[in-house]
Short mmCIF file of C-alpha atoms in Angstrom, two decimals:
data_model
loop_
_atom_site.label_atom_id
_atom_site.label_comp_id
_atom_site.label_asym_id
_atom_site.label_seq_id
_atom_site.Cartn_x
_atom_site.Cartn_y
_atom_site.Cartn_z
CA MET J 1 25.22 -22.55 -23.49
CA TYR J 2 22.68 -23.24 -25.54
CA ASN J 3 26.11 -25.12 -28.61
CA GLU J 4 26.81 -26.81 -25.64
CA TYR J 5 23.12 -27.96 -25.72
CA LEU J 6 23.66 -28.66 -29.26
CA GLY J 7 27.15 -30.92 -29.12
CA ARG J 8 25.21 -32.90 -27.15
CA GLN J 9 22.09 -34.05 -28.12
CA THR J 10 20.21 -33.95 -31.89
CA GLN J 11 19.27 -30.82 -33.31
CA ASN J 12 15.52 -32.94 -33.70
CA ASN J 13 15.37 -32.96 -29.50
CA THR J 14 17.58 -30.23 -28.49
CA GLN J 15 14.07 -28.11 -28.18
CA ASN J 16 12.89 -31.04 -25.53
CA VAL J 17 15.88 -31.67 -23.60
CA LEU J 18 15.64 -27.26 -23.39
CA ARG J 19 12.19 -27.48 -21.56
CA SER J 20 12.49 -30.67 -19.61
CA ASP J 21 16.36 -27.83 -18.18
CA ASP J 22 13.74 -25.20 -17.77
CA ILE J 23 10.83 -27.07 -16.10
CA LYS J 24 13.86 -28.65 -13.44
CA TYR J 25 15.74 -25.53 -12.85
CA LEU J 26 13.45 -22.06 -14.27
CA TRP J 27 10.88 -20.40 -12.47
CA HIS J 28 9.12 -17.85 -14.69
CA PRO J 29 7.78 -14.70 -13.39
CA TYR J 30 3.98 -14.21 -13.15
CA THR J 31 3.70 -17.92 -14.58
CA ASP J 32 1.26 -20.35 -13.18
CA ILE J 33 3.16 -23.44 -12.76
CA LYS J 34 1.00 -26.38 -13.44
CA ASN J 35 -0.77 -25.34 -16.27
CA PHE J 36 2.61 -23.74 -18.11
CA GLU J 37 5.08 -27.43 -17.69
CA ARG J 38 1.96 -28.65 -19.62
CA THR J 39 2.54 -26.35 -22.64
CA THR J 40 4.70 -26.40 -25.63
CA PHE J 41 6.18 -23.46 -24.58
CA PRO J 42 8.65 -20.88 -26.84
CA ILE J 43 12.52 -21.02 -26.53
CA ILE J 44 13.68 -17.64 -27.28
CA LYS J 45 17.11 -18.35 -29.79
CA HIS J 46 17.42 -14.95 -31.11
CA GLY J 47 15.47 -11.51 -31.88
CA LYS J 48 15.34 -9.31 -35.42
CA GLY J 49 13.19 -6.18 -35.45
CA ILE J 50 9.79 -6.61 -34.30
CA PHE J 51 10.10 -10.70 -34.92
CA LEU J 52 11.37 -13.20 -32.12
CA TYR J 53 12.33 -16.41 -33.06
CA ASP J 54 12.78 -20.25 -30.81
CA THR J 55 14.96 -22.65 -31.13
CA GLU J 56 14.14 -24.03 -34.38
CA GLY J 57 13.86 -21.07 -35.92
CA LYS J 58 9.80 -20.85 -35.70
CA LYS J 59 9.24 -17.01 -36.28
CA TYR J 60 6.82 -15.33 -34.01
CA PHE J 61 5.39 -11.36 -33.73
CA ASP J 62 6.29 -9.84 -31.32
CA GLY J 63 2.73 -7.59 -29.67
CA ILE J 64 3.35 -6.30 -26.18
CA SER J 65 7.15 -5.73 -26.87
CA SER J 66 8.93 -7.95 -24.24
CA TRP J 67 6.51 -6.16 -21.58
CA TRP J 68 6.26 -2.97 -22.78
CA CYS J 69 10.24 -1.80 -23.08
CA VAL J 70 11.38 -3.32 -26.68
CA ASN J 71 10.28 0.17 -28.28
CA PHE J 72 12.81 0.07 -31.35
CA GLY J 73 12.67 -4.08 -32.42
CA HIS J 74 15.17 -6.43 -31.06
CA SER J 75 18.82 -6.60 -32.44
CA ARG J 76 18.88 -2.69 -33.12
CA HIS J 77 22.13 -1.74 -34.27
CA GLU J 78 22.66 1.83 -32.95
CA LEU J 79 22.02 -0.02 -29.66
CA ILE J 80 24.09 -2.79 -29.92
CA GLU J 81 26.79 -0.95 -30.86
CA ALA J 82 26.25 1.28 -27.98
CA ILE J 83 27.04 -1.48 -25.62
CA LYS J 84 30.02 -3.44 -27.01
CA GLU J 85 31.81 0.43 -27.36
CA GLN J 86 31.34 1.24 -23.30
CA SER J 87 31.85 -2.01 -22.32
CA ALA J 88 35.23 -1.85 -23.85
CA SER J 89 35.60 1.20 -21.51
CA LEU J 90 34.02 1.33 -18.47
CA GLN J 91 31.98 -1.23 -17.40
CA HIS J 92 31.18 -0.23 -13.87
CA SER J 93 31.79 2.63 -11.24
CA ILE J 94 30.58 3.43 -8.13
CA LEU J 95 27.85 6.30 -8.31
CA GLY J 96 28.44 7.51 -4.40
CA GLY J 97 30.32 10.20 -3.71
CA ILE J 98 32.38 9.85 -7.87
CA SER J 99 30.95 10.42 -10.72
CA HIS J 100 31.58 8.86 -14.50
CA PRO J 101 30.85 11.04 -18.12
CA GLU J 102 27.61 8.40 -19.27
CA ALA J 103 25.36 9.69 -15.72
CA ILE J 104 26.25 13.06 -16.13
CA GLN J 105 25.22 14.09 -19.78
CA LEU J 106 21.79 11.00 -19.92
CA SER J 107 21.15 13.29 -16.30
CA LYS J 108 21.52 16.72 -18.56
CA LYS J 109 19.78 15.23 -22.21
CA LEU J 110 16.41 14.16 -19.74
CA ALA J 111 16.41 16.67 -17.27
CA LYS J 112 15.81 18.87 -21.28
CA ILE J 113 13.52 16.23 -22.75
CA THR J 114 10.56 15.66 -19.40
CA PRO J 115 8.37 17.94 -18.42
CA GLU J 116 9.30 21.43 -17.05
CA GLY J 117 11.08 21.82 -13.54
CA LEU J 118 12.71 17.74 -13.78
CA ASN J 119 16.32 19.24 -13.94
CA HIS J 120 18.12 16.07 -11.46
CA ALA J 121 18.48 12.41 -12.21
CA PHE J 122 18.38 9.71 -9.41
CA TYR J 123 18.59 6.06 -11.00
CA ALA J 124 17.68 2.33 -10.09
CA SER J 125 17.26 -0.76 -11.62
CA ASP J 126 13.90 -1.44 -12.58
CA GLY J 127 10.59 0.18 -12.36
CA SER J 128 9.72 -1.12 -8.89
CA SER J 129 13.11 0.14 -7.77
CA ALA J 130 12.22 3.22 -8.69
CA THR J 131 8.97 4.03 -6.95
CA GLU J 132 10.60 2.95 -3.85
CA ALA J 133 12.45 4.95 -4.26
CA ALA J 134 10.37 7.80 -5.46
CA LEU J 135 8.30 7.42 -1.95
CA LYS J 136 11.03 7.61 0.34
CA ILE J 137 12.60 10.96 -1.66
CA ALA J 138 8.80 12.51 -1.09
CA LEU J 139 8.90 10.92 2.59
CA GLN J 140 12.12 13.08 3.47
CA TYR J 141 11.67 15.56 1.56
CA TRP J 142 9.02 16.53 4.34
CA CYS J 143 11.27 15.43 6.90
CA ASN J 144 14.13 17.58 5.38
CA ILE J 145 11.91 20.77 5.92
CA GLY J 146 10.44 20.34 9.02
CA VAL J 147 6.74 19.23 8.05
CA THR J 148 6.62 15.24 10.04
CA ASN J 149 2.90 14.38 9.79
CA ARG J 150 3.13 13.97 6.24
CA THR J 151 3.73 10.10 6.65
CA LYS J 152 1.01 8.92 4.01
CA PHE J 153 0.17 8.40 -0.04
CA ILE J 154 -3.05 8.30 -2.15
CA CYS J 155 -3.08 6.28 -5.17
CA LEU J 156 -5.69 4.02 -7.06
CA GLU J 157 -7.20 1.31 -7.03
CA ASP J 158 -6.06 -1.27 -9.05
CA GLY J 159 -2.73 0.49 -9.54
CA TYR J 160 0.42 -1.01 -10.30
CA HIS J 161 3.64 0.64 -9.17
CA GLY J 162 5.91 -2.50 -9.15
CA ASP J 163 6.03 -5.78 -6.58
CA THR J 164 8.30 -4.44 -3.84
CA LEU J 165 6.33 -4.31 -0.43
CA GLY J 166 6.35 -0.69 -0.41
CA ALA J 167 5.46 -0.32 -4.26
CA ILE J 168 2.47 -2.85 -3.69
CA GLY J 169 1.11 -0.49 -0.70
CA VAL J 170 0.32 2.57 -3.12
CA GLY J 171 -0.43 -0.20 -6.47
CA TYR J 172 -2.80 -2.85 -5.09
CA VAL J 173 -3.63 -5.74 -7.33
CA GLU J 174 -5.77 -8.41 -5.71
CA THR J 175 -4.88 -11.40 -7.63
CA PHE J 176 -1.24 -10.09 -7.89
CA HIS J 177 -0.90 -9.48 -3.97
CA LYS J 178 -3.73 -10.66 -2.30
CA ASN J 179 -0.35 -12.96 0.12
CA PHE J 180 1.11 -10.00 0.53
CA LYS J 181 -1.54 -7.80 1.90
CA PRO J 182 -0.45 -8.76 5.62
CA ALA J 183 2.96 -7.03 5.24
CA VAL J 184 2.14 -3.90 3.46
CA LYS J 185 2.00 -0.36 4.93
CA GLU J 186 -2.36 0.62 3.04
CA SER J 187 -2.67 4.35 1.23
CA TYR J 188 -4.93 5.84 0.81
CA ARG J 189 -7.05 4.79 -2.08
CA ALA J 190 -8.86 6.46 -4.94
CA LEU J 191 -11.36 5.26 -7.47
CA SER J 192 -9.68 4.11 -10.22
CA PRO J 193 -11.09 6.03 -14.00
CA ASN J 194 -12.41 2.98 -15.25
CA CYS J 195 -13.82 3.98 -19.00
CA ALA J 196 -14.04 0.48 -19.93
CA ASP J 197 -16.54 -0.55 -16.75
CA CYS J 198 -17.51 3.03 -15.57
CA PRO J 199 -19.51 3.12 -12.13
CA PHE J 200 -21.28 5.77 -12.87
CA LYS J 201 -21.96 4.39 -16.62
CA LYS J 202 -21.36 7.46 -18.35
CA GLU J 203 -20.42 7.19 -21.62
CA ALA J 204 -17.30 8.87 -23.66
CA SER J 205 -19.97 11.80 -24.25
CA THR J 206 -21.52 12.89 -21.00
CA CYS J 207 -18.80 12.55 -18.96
CA ASN J 208 -17.26 14.61 -17.13
CA ILE J 209 -14.66 13.06 -15.16
CA GLU J 210 -16.86 11.34 -12.28
CA CYS J 211 -14.82 9.52 -10.96
CA PHE J 212 -12.27 12.44 -9.85
CA THR J 213 -14.66 13.07 -7.02
CA SER J 214 -13.50 9.99 -5.32
CA MET J 215 -9.76 11.27 -5.59
CA GLU J 216 -10.81 14.83 -4.70
CA GLU J 217 -12.84 13.76 -1.37
CA LEU J 218 -8.99 12.22 -0.01
CA ILE J 219 -7.49 14.98 -0.39
CA ILE J 220 -9.47 17.67 1.10
CA GLN J 221 -9.93 15.03 4.18
CA HIS J 222 -5.81 13.51 4.25
CA HIS J 223 -3.86 16.59 2.67
CA SER J 224 -2.57 17.46 6.01
CA SER J 225 -1.36 14.52 6.60
CA VAL J 226 0.11 13.57 3.06
CA ALA J 227 3.48 13.42 1.54
CA ALA J 228 2.21 12.70 -2.48
CA VAL J 229 -0.37 11.12 -4.63
CA ILE J 230 1.21 8.35 -7.32
CA VAL J 231 -1.15 7.35 -10.42
CA GLU J 232 -0.21 5.63 -13.69
CA PRO J 233 -0.41 8.52 -16.31
CA LEU J 234 -3.05 8.18 -18.63
CA CYS J 235 -3.16 4.35 -18.74
CA GLN J 236 -3.18 2.04 -15.59
CA GLY J 237 -1.41 -1.31 -17.31
CA ALA J 238 -1.11 -3.73 -14.66
CA ALA J 239 -5.12 -3.62 -13.77
CA GLY J 240 -6.57 -3.79 -17.83
CA ILE J 241 -5.15 -0.78 -19.34
CA ARG J 242 -8.02 0.82 -18.37
CA ILE J 243 -6.29 4.22 -20.59
CA TYR J 244 -8.40 6.97 -18.81
CA PRO J 245 -9.19 10.72 -20.36
CA GLU J 246 -6.18 13.23 -19.78
CA GLU J 247 -9.02 16.06 -17.60
CA TYR J 248 -8.37 13.42 -14.71
CA LEU J 249 -5.08 14.31 -14.72
CA ARG J 250 -5.03 18.09 -14.74
CA ARG J 251 -8.32 18.67 -12.24
CA LEU J 252 -5.50 16.22 -10.27
CA ALA J 253 -2.21 18.31 -10.33
CA LYS J 254 -4.13 21.12 -9.97
CA LEU J 255 -5.34 19.88 -6.94
CA CYS J 256 -1.43 18.65 -5.64
CA ASN J 257 -0.62 21.62 -6.40
CA GLN J 258 -3.51 23.91 -3.53
CA TYR J 259 -3.30 21.39 -1.36
CA GLU J 260 0.89 20.88 -1.76
CA ILE J 261 0.74 17.21 -2.40
CA LEU J 262 3.55 16.24 -3.99
CA LEU J 263 2.79 14.10 -7.17
CA ILE J 264 3.81 11.67 -8.66
CA ALA J 265 3.80 10.73 -11.81
CA ASP J 266 4.91 6.45 -12.65
CA GLU J 267 5.56 6.74 -16.55
CA ILE J 268 7.89 3.45 -16.41
CA ALA J 269 5.65 1.24 -19.38
CA VAL J 270 3.86 5.13 -21.18
CA GLY J 271 6.72 7.23 -21.79
CA PHE J 272 9.41 7.55 -24.18
CA CYS J 273 6.09 8.03 -26.82
CA ARG J 274 4.24 4.88 -26.07
CA THR J 275 1.03 7.76 -25.63
CA GLY J 276 1.71 9.71 -28.91
CA SER J 277 3.43 12.08 -26.49
CA MET J 278 7.36 11.82 -25.16
CA PHE J 279 5.75 11.23 -21.85
CA ALA J 280 1.74 11.16 -21.32
CA CYS J 281 2.11 14.29 -18.71
CA ASP J 282 2.58 15.88 -21.99
CA ARG J 283 -0.28 14.94 -23.62
CA ALA J 284 -2.37 16.19 -20.31
CA GLY J 285 0.28 19.63 -19.98
CA ILE J 286 1.31 18.87 -16.46
CA SER J 287 4.56 18.86 -14.45
CA PRO J 288 4.89 16.66 -11.64
CA ASP J 289 6.96 16.74 -8.62
CA ILE J 290 8.54 13.37 -9.54
CA MET J 291 8.64 11.45 -12.48
CA LEU J 292 9.40 7.96 -12.65
CA LEU J 293 11.14 6.32 -15.90
CA GLY J 294 12.16 2.92 -16.77
CA LYS J 295 11.66 0.61 -19.51
CA GLY J 296 11.55 2.26 -23.19
CA LEU J 297 14.58 4.30 -21.46
CA THR J 298 17.52 1.79 -22.65
CA GLY J 299 15.11 0.48 -25.06
CA GLY J 300 14.12 -2.11 -23.52
CA TYR J 301 17.73 -3.79 -24.17
CA LEU J 302 19.12 -3.90 -20.36
CA PRO J 303 17.51 -2.37 -17.09
CA MET J 304 17.70 0.58 -15.42
CA SER J 305 14.88 3.25 -14.19
CA ALA J 306 15.45 6.97 -13.50
CA VAL J 307 13.86 9.51 -10.87
CA MET J 308 13.15 12.66 -12.03
CA VAL J 309 12.90 15.57 -9.69
CA THR J 310 12.48 19.46 -8.78
CA ASP J 311 15.05 21.57 -7.44
CA THR J 312 12.48 22.54 -4.64
CA ILE J 313 12.54 18.28 -3.99
CA TYR J 314 16.07 18.46 -4.42
CA ASN J 315 17.94 21.13 -3.18
CA SER J 316 15.59 20.35 0.19
CA PHE J 317 18.49 17.01 0.50
CA ARG J 318 21.57 19.83 1.07
CA ASN J 319 22.93 19.43 4.56
CA ASN J 320 22.54 23.32 4.42
CA ASP J 321 21.99 24.21 8.09
CA GLY J 322 24.63 21.34 9.70
CA ASN J 323 21.69 19.16 9.79
CA ASP J 324 22.72 15.70 8.33
CA ARG J 325 19.55 15.50 4.63
CA THR J 326 21.66 12.96 2.75
CA PHE J 327 19.76 11.06 0.93
CA TYR J 328 20.77 6.91 2.17
CA HIS J 329 19.57 5.08 -0.84
CA GLY J 330 20.91 3.30 -4.05
CA HIS J 331 21.96 0.66 -5.77
CA THR J 332 25.11 -1.32 -6.34
CA PHE J 333 24.03 -0.98 -10.33
CA SER J 334 23.05 2.96 -9.72
CA GLY J 335 23.85 5.08 -13.57
CA ASN J 336 26.04 2.46 -14.56
CA PRO J 337 28.04 3.50 -17.14
CA ILE J 338 26.93 0.78 -19.92
CA THR J 339 22.82 1.21 -19.37
CA SER J 340 23.72 4.91 -18.81
CA HIS J 341 25.25 4.87 -22.45
CA LEU J 342 22.70 2.89 -23.77
CA ALA J 343 19.65 5.13 -22.77
CA ILE J 344 21.68 8.09 -24.72
CA ALA J 345 21.93 5.73 -27.75
CA ALA J 346 17.89 5.32 -27.57
CA LEU J 347 17.19 8.58 -26.96
CA THR J 348 19.50 9.47 -29.86
CA LEU J 349 16.98 7.07 -32.08
CA TYR J 350 13.81 8.85 -30.41
CA LYS J 351 14.98 11.88 -31.98
CA ASP J 352 16.44 10.59 -35.05
CA LEU J 353 14.63 8.33 -36.31
CA ASN J 354 11.74 11.15 -35.51
CA ILE J 355 9.51 8.19 -33.68
CA LEU J 356 6.80 10.71 -32.30
CA GLU J 357 6.08 11.95 -35.89
CA MET J 358 6.64 8.06 -37.69
CA ILE J 359 4.01 7.14 -35.03
CA GLN J 360 0.76 9.12 -35.93
CA PRO J 361 -0.75 7.48 -38.87
CA LYS J 362 0.45 4.21 -36.97
CA ILE J 363 -1.77 5.23 -33.82
CA LYS J 364 -5.12 5.94 -36.13
CA GLN J 365 -4.04 2.66 -38.08
CA LEU J 366 -3.96 0.08 -34.68
CA LYS J 367 -6.84 2.47 -33.62
CA ASN J 368 -9.42 1.04 -36.50
CA GLY J 369 -7.77 -2.10 -36.74
CA MET J 370 -8.81 -2.92 -32.84
CA GLU J 371 -12.17 -1.03 -33.22
CA GLU J 372 -12.66 -3.72 -36.02
CA ILE J 373 -11.39 -6.79 -33.47
CA GLY J 374 -14.38 -5.56 -30.69
CA LYS J 375 -16.61 -5.34 -33.36
CA LEU J 376 -16.60 -9.46 -33.29
CA LEU J 377 -16.95 -9.27 -29.49
CA ASN J 378 -20.45 -9.09 -27.66
CA ASN J 379 -20.53 -6.66 -25.00
CA SER J 380 -17.17 -5.29 -25.55
CA TYR J 381 -15.07 -2.11 -24.73
CA VAL J 382 -12.49 -0.24 -26.98
CA SER J 383 -9.41 1.94 -25.63
CA THR J 384 -6.61 3.32 -27.50
CA LEU J 385 -4.20 5.27 -26.57
CA GLY J 386 -1.32 6.24 -29.21
CA MET J 387 0.77 2.91 -29.83
CA ILE J 388 -1.90 0.95 -26.94
CA ALA J 389 -4.50 -0.26 -28.09
CA SER J 390 -7.15 -3.17 -26.12
CA VAL J 391 -10.58 -4.49 -25.52
CA HIS J 392 -12.09 -5.37 -22.42
CA LEU J 393 -14.06 -8.63 -23.13
CA ASN J 394 -17.34 -8.80 -21.52
CA LYS J 395 -16.79 -9.85 -17.98
CA GLU J 396 -19.90 -11.95 -17.37
CA SER J 397 -19.86 -13.78 -19.76
CA GLY J 398 -16.34 -15.37 -19.02
CA GLY J 399 -14.01 -12.82 -20.54
CA ALA J 400 -11.38 -13.64 -19.17
CA SER J 401 -11.48 -17.67 -19.81
CA ARG J 402 -11.68 -16.33 -23.53
CA ALA J 403 -8.91 -14.26 -23.07
CA LYS J 404 -6.70 -16.84 -22.42
CA ARG J 405 -7.96 -19.02 -25.04
CA ILE J 406 -7.56 -16.24 -27.39
CA LYS J 407 -3.79 -16.21 -26.42
CA GLU J 408 -3.18 -19.53 -27.08
CA GLU J 409 -4.96 -18.94 -30.92
CA ALA J 410 -2.79 -16.55 -31.32
CA LEU J 411 0.46 -17.71 -30.02
CA SER J 412 -0.37 -20.99 -32.59
CA ASN J 413 -0.82 -18.53 -35.29
CA ASN J 414 2.85 -16.75 -34.30
CA LEU J 415 1.66 -14.12 -32.75
CA ILE J 416 2.94 -13.45 -28.78
CA VAL J 417 0.03 -11.52 -26.86
CA ARG J 418 -0.49 -12.00 -23.26
CA PRO J 419 -3.83 -11.46 -21.80
CA LEU J 420 -4.64 -9.37 -18.38
CA GLY J 421 -7.91 -10.29 -16.92
CA ASN J 422 -10.17 -10.67 -19.42
CA THR J 423 -8.29 -7.60 -21.80
CA ILE J 424 -6.65 -8.47 -24.70
CA TYR J 425 -4.40 -6.20 -25.94
CA LEU J 426 -1.20 -5.45 -28.24
CA TRP J 427 1.79 -3.03 -27.35
CA PRO J 428 3.64 -3.33 -30.55
CA PRO J 429 6.61 -2.11 -31.29
CA LEU J 430 7.44 1.66 -32.23
CA ILE J 431 8.93 0.92 -35.16
CA SER J 432 6.51 -1.58 -36.43
CA THR J 433 5.31 -0.81 -40.04
CA GLU J 434 2.60 -0.67 -41.36
CA ASN J 435 2.19 -4.07 -42.76
CA GLU J 436 3.98 -5.37 -39.74
CA LEU J 437 1.11 -3.85 -37.89
CA ASN J 438 -1.68 -5.12 -40.61
CA GLU J 439 -0.27 -8.41 -39.98
CA MET J 440 -0.44 -8.59 -36.06
CA LEU J 441 -3.84 -7.35 -36.30
CA SER J 442 -4.94 -9.82 -38.72
CA LEU J 443 -3.49 -12.57 -36.78
CA LEU J 444 -5.28 -11.51 -32.98
CA LYS J 445 -8.14 -11.12 -34.82
CA ASP J 446 -8.05 -14.45 -36.84
CA ALA J 447 -7.42 -16.13 -33.18
CA VAL J 448 -10.51 -13.56 -31.38
CA LYS J 449 -12.51 -15.84 -34.78
CA LYS J 450 -11.68 -18.82 -33.88
CA THR J 451 -12.99 -18.57 -30.01
CA ILE J 452 -16.02 -17.91 -30.89
#
């Protein structure tokens, strides 16, 4: 299609034609239409490594891994070949009642690398659809074992688990979801573990996870009616990269076990080495009842998500006593052969490249670099977790508007970042080299200086 534009237009005005048609026909997600139309936005033609290139050949650093998923960078040979290889043999096959080798092999591999006990994979298409499946699995599990009053969920304030109505019900972010609140089934919401703006005015050295009291009280008060607790382990992403202590997760897992409540860990964003461990739950040493995987599952090249569950949950769906316990839920492309084969290739790369070991020095480098940037911003708070690093700007000093200006300056420096409210952050591809990380940090630092 791009070549057709070149055939009809000169090289000099191709970009303008594309922008014009974009504004006329394309609706962008999470984008202020009016302001967007006023900008000279990049139009990306191709990517290589950690870089994206627009139609004029301009090179950009992908500082957010193209919405937190392109862990191996762009155009990785092994992943491209996996797509080609599978496309040549089996493109799609229904997974209801029949199977194919790719989904079987992927499920076996996931069962081996996820926390202990998560032995069964149910496939969806993205994070939101994985959340919907997980919520329904939790609800039906209790019905399957004869408990019909466990119909509520507990979640965290400002949590994010997707944009469908069920996901909004357990992950409400005011800015994103306020217009849909009347149609949402409400959950019990515990206080967010917001270390950047601690309501208890605690420092890391004096913190005793006081914020967990809110969660504890909800569980104690409502456990008999609660099907599951759902959280983003260690990092509430869309809330503004709120990174919180591992001890919070440990206490939560212990309490859920005590009161026989299912624990759902949404690792869509943070899974697959992003936190410095294969999974965030590994850092806390916990095994949830249900785990959601996505984004990095395919290296970010094609949409796919997985819901991992325990034997106990899976076996409750067997029709052993003549009662129909079938899980009547599915997606057209559940366990698609191409995405399954791609995911297997991605899992192989995590291992062959020894990603976990490779990123350890980069984690320190990213942390040190972001702390230097934080020193330029008065009353800011720096938080890091593995290959995630953020600076929370002071809200009272126009932090959100300044974060937008930093984004604009960074883009003019050829660095793509995307602030969340008053938070600026880097979420670089895991394969970024030391020099590439230094360049991204330098460009972001320069963008910050230009807003002072």
